[in-house]
Amino acid sequence: DIQMTQSPSSLSASVGDRVTITCRASQSISNFFNWYQQKPGKAPKLLIYAASSLQSGVPSRFSGSGSGTDFTLTISSLQPEDSATYYCQQTYSTPWTFGQGTKVEIK
Amino acid sequence: QVQLQESGPGLVKPSQTLSLTCSVSGGSISNGDYYWSWIRQYPGKALEWIGYIYYSGNTYYNPSLKSRVTISLDTSKNQFSLRLSSVTAADTAMYYCASQNIAVAGRYFDYWGQGTLVTVSS
């Protein structure tokens, strides 16, 4: 299985801050890589697909980059509604696997 | 807009079989651009992909669960189902069904059900 390792596991930042979450795959996955946002009591929601493409309807303050084994999710200006847990996922080879999640809190 | 809805018992006894159904609306389960998956989320929040079924009936299961999992589909009802046998407390989780678009870059999960909590307890 391909292991996905996110860091940090949690962070606290102020409104307006730039926030970066990283995800590392245990082997190269090209750009078969996605980011999801999950709020309490809700299903995960697709934010970024193919490493850097913004899903329709997602605010432009979210962006993704990377290829191969190292990927980054950036929130350029953190907003109160961004308080959530963020998961990375690989779809390069089965079984599809997720990172352990990064909980983002607002100070 | 595609919508998915899980249904099934919220409480299952140890050693019994967990059975859930996912009803799909706003789209066809016979769409060849999609895999139809089950995913679970443990109380500690980790996500585990269980397996998928394709409209042809082809399936792929997570090797960690392969011996206990069966996913089937009913095209007449636009539904697909999960059966997980010999459950233990470790199978207690929120279970989601989701559609995976395999015809696009990233092969992402684009639609999810709201999830159903299954507790394994006597």
XYZ file of C-alpha atoms in Angstrom:
229
model
C 0.000 0.000 0.000
C 1.087 3.592 -0.599
C 1.371 5.451 2.706
C 0.322 9.087 2.833
C 1.852 11.156 5.623
C 0.476 14.606 6.415
C 2.034 17.316 8.521
C 1.275 18.900 10.806
C -1.475 16.840 12.432
C -3.011 20.044 13.731
C -2.420 23.770 13.609
C -3.898 26.942 15.000
C -3.731 30.160 12.996
C -5.320 33.575 12.895
C -7.770 34.913 10.353
C -5.800 36.252 7.418
C -2.795 34.003 7.967
C -1.231 31.967 5.210
C -1.511 28.265 6.060
C 0.409 25.398 4.497
C -0.242 21.672 4.898
C 2.053 19.080 3.409
C 1.525 15.480 2.369
C 4.190 12.974 1.407
C 3.577 9.725 -0.450
C 5.694 6.649 0.243
C 6.336 6.295 -3.500
C 5.846 8.419 -6.588
C 2.180 8.913 -7.479
C 2.541 11.416 -10.324
C -0.456 13.744 -9.920
C -2.979 11.108 -8.876
C -3.532 13.144 -5.745
C -6.448 15.003 -4.179
C -7.252 17.185 -1.162
C -10.523 17.054 0.788
C -11.993 19.264 3.504
C -14.182 17.792 6.229
C -16.251 19.760 8.708
C -17.768 18.179 11.820
C -20.731 15.955 11.080
C -20.236 16.201 7.329
C -18.744 14.023 4.610
C -15.406 15.023 3.094
C -15.653 17.564 0.293
C -13.301 17.730 -2.680
C -11.119 20.856 -2.718
C -8.220 20.179 -5.087
C -7.835 17.402 -7.640
C -4.886 16.220 -9.678
C -2.610 17.980 -7.177
C -3.257 21.531 -8.346
C -6.701 21.899 -9.959
C -9.303 23.787 -7.972
C -12.690 22.067 -7.784
C -15.567 24.179 -9.058
C -17.049 26.374 -6.366
C -14.029 26.241 -4.066
C -12.681 29.665 -3.064
C -9.525 30.767 -4.857
C -7.659 31.207 -1.564
C -7.141 27.436 -1.702
C -4.355 26.143 -3.913
C -2.399 22.948 -4.346
C 1.005 22.101 -5.716
C 3.407 19.210 -6.066
C 4.004 16.061 -8.025
C 5.688 12.744 -7.445
C 5.906 12.289 -3.691
C 5.559 15.745 -2.129
C 2.413 17.854 -2.168
C 1.216 21.056 -0.534
C -2.158 22.610 0.229
C -2.063 26.353 0.827
C -4.761 28.622 2.193
C -3.584 32.092 1.258
C -5.715 34.016 3.747
C -7.366 31.870 6.403
C -11.060 32.522 6.984
C -13.254 31.447 9.923
C -15.161 29.016 7.707
C -11.903 27.190 6.890
C -11.887 25.598 10.339
C -11.968 21.909 9.388
C -9.894 18.785 8.956
C -8.034 18.389 5.674
C -7.140 15.032 4.120
C -4.884 14.120 1.249
C -5.541 11.058 -0.914
C -3.739 9.085 -3.590
C -5.494 7.399 -6.499
C -2.351 6.168 -8.240
C -2.777 2.554 -7.209
C -5.244 0.515 -5.247
C -5.940 0.384 -2.422
C -6.647 4.116 -2.511
C -5.261 5.633 0.694
C -5.713 8.826 2.682
C -3.467 10.842 4.924
C -4.260 10.914 8.632
C -5.690 14.418 8.450
C -4.691 17.918 9.532
C -7.033 19.764 11.880
C -7.040 23.515 11.267
C -8.310 25.703 14.065
C -8.825 29.454 14.172
C -7.114 31.352 16.991
C -26.630 16.880 -9.074
C -25.807 13.347 -7.985
C -26.904 12.395 -4.483
C -26.010 9.309 -2.505
C -27.812 8.031 0.587
C -26.683 5.213 2.855
C -29.168 3.025 4.698
C -28.929 0.065 7.038
C -28.784 -0.960 10.694
C -26.859 1.269 13.055
C -26.128 -1.539 15.479
C -24.651 -4.920 14.614
C -23.707 -7.713 17.001
C -20.173 -9.095 17.048
C -19.581 -11.986 14.597
C -22.614 -10.976 12.523
C -22.692 -9.399 9.055
C -22.926 -5.663 8.499
C -25.153 -4.798 5.523
C -25.544 -1.320 4.040
C -27.126 0.004 0.863
C -26.334 3.167 -1.054
C -29.118 4.680 -3.144
C -27.988 6.894 -5.998
C -30.143 9.663 -7.458
C -29.477 12.291 -10.103
C -27.158 9.962 -11.989
C -26.929 6.410 -13.258
C -24.949 3.689 -11.541
C -24.431 2.319 -15.072
C -22.277 5.322 -15.989
C -18.986 3.875 -17.195
C -17.045 6.944 -15.996
C -17.553 6.003 -12.339
C -16.502 3.565 -9.680
C -18.883 3.238 -6.739
C -17.064 2.973 -3.439
C -17.487 2.359 0.243
C -15.246 4.239 2.672
C -15.255 4.185 6.457
C -14.059 6.651 9.042
C -13.008 5.535 12.471
C -13.885 7.482 15.623
C -10.301 8.774 15.650
C -11.040 10.271 12.194
C -8.802 8.115 9.965
C -10.355 7.290 6.572
C -10.149 3.779 5.118
C -11.248 2.915 1.598
C -13.101 -0.428 1.631
C -13.608 -1.167 -2.040
C -15.407 -0.299 -5.253
C -17.718 -1.788 -7.816
C -17.952 -0.873 -11.493
C -21.148 -0.939 -13.522
C -19.956 -4.169 -15.160
C -19.937 -5.825 -11.747
C -16.162 -5.844 -11.460
C -15.001 -5.193 -7.921
C -11.807 -4.356 -6.109
C -11.484 -4.693 -2.361
C -8.930 -3.369 0.071
C -6.671 -6.365 0.804
C -6.977 -5.580 4.516
C -10.685 -6.474 4.351
C -10.872 -8.645 1.243
C -11.744 -11.884 3.027
C -14.798 -10.318 4.683
C -16.136 -7.836 2.102
C -18.667 -8.142 -0.688
C -19.890 -5.192 -2.743
C -22.761 -5.724 -5.152
C -24.958 -3.567 -7.330
C -28.598 -3.468 -8.361
C -28.881 -1.454 -11.545
C -32.686 -1.732 -11.576
C -32.812 0.165 -8.277
C -29.733 2.332 -8.963
C -28.205 1.053 -5.739
C -25.057 -0.655 -4.573
C -24.489 -2.511 -1.339
C -21.826 -3.488 1.181
C -21.637 -6.655 3.216
C -18.929 -7.068 5.844
C -18.899 -10.383 7.630
C -17.636 -11.484 11.044
C -17.623 -7.971 12.457
C -15.886 -6.979 15.668
C -15.769 -3.779 17.692
C -12.904 -2.668 15.436
C -15.445 -2.305 12.617
C -17.302 0.420 14.513
C -17.124 3.460 12.228
C -18.981 5.954 10.097
C -19.596 4.321 6.723
C -19.794 6.443 3.584
C -20.679 5.587 0.034
C -19.101 7.724 -2.665
C -18.760 8.047 -6.415
C -15.314 8.169 -7.979
C -14.947 9.820 -11.373
C -12.292 7.763 -13.160
C -12.509 9.719 -16.415
C -10.835 12.837 -15.055
C -7.394 13.816 -13.826
C -6.964 12.811 -10.228
C -9.704 10.157 -10.337
C -11.316 11.899 -7.390
C -14.327 11.160 -5.181
C -16.800 13.821 -6.232
C -20.035 12.869 -4.453
C -20.447 11.376 -0.987
C -23.380 10.205 1.076
C -23.924 11.832 4.445
C -22.613 8.733 6.186
C -24.166 6.223 8.524
C -22.738 5.306 11.909
C -22.434 1.578 12.522
C -21.676 0.370 16.023
C -20.646 -3.203 16.692
C -21.777 -4.209 20.151
C -23.683 -6.971 21.869
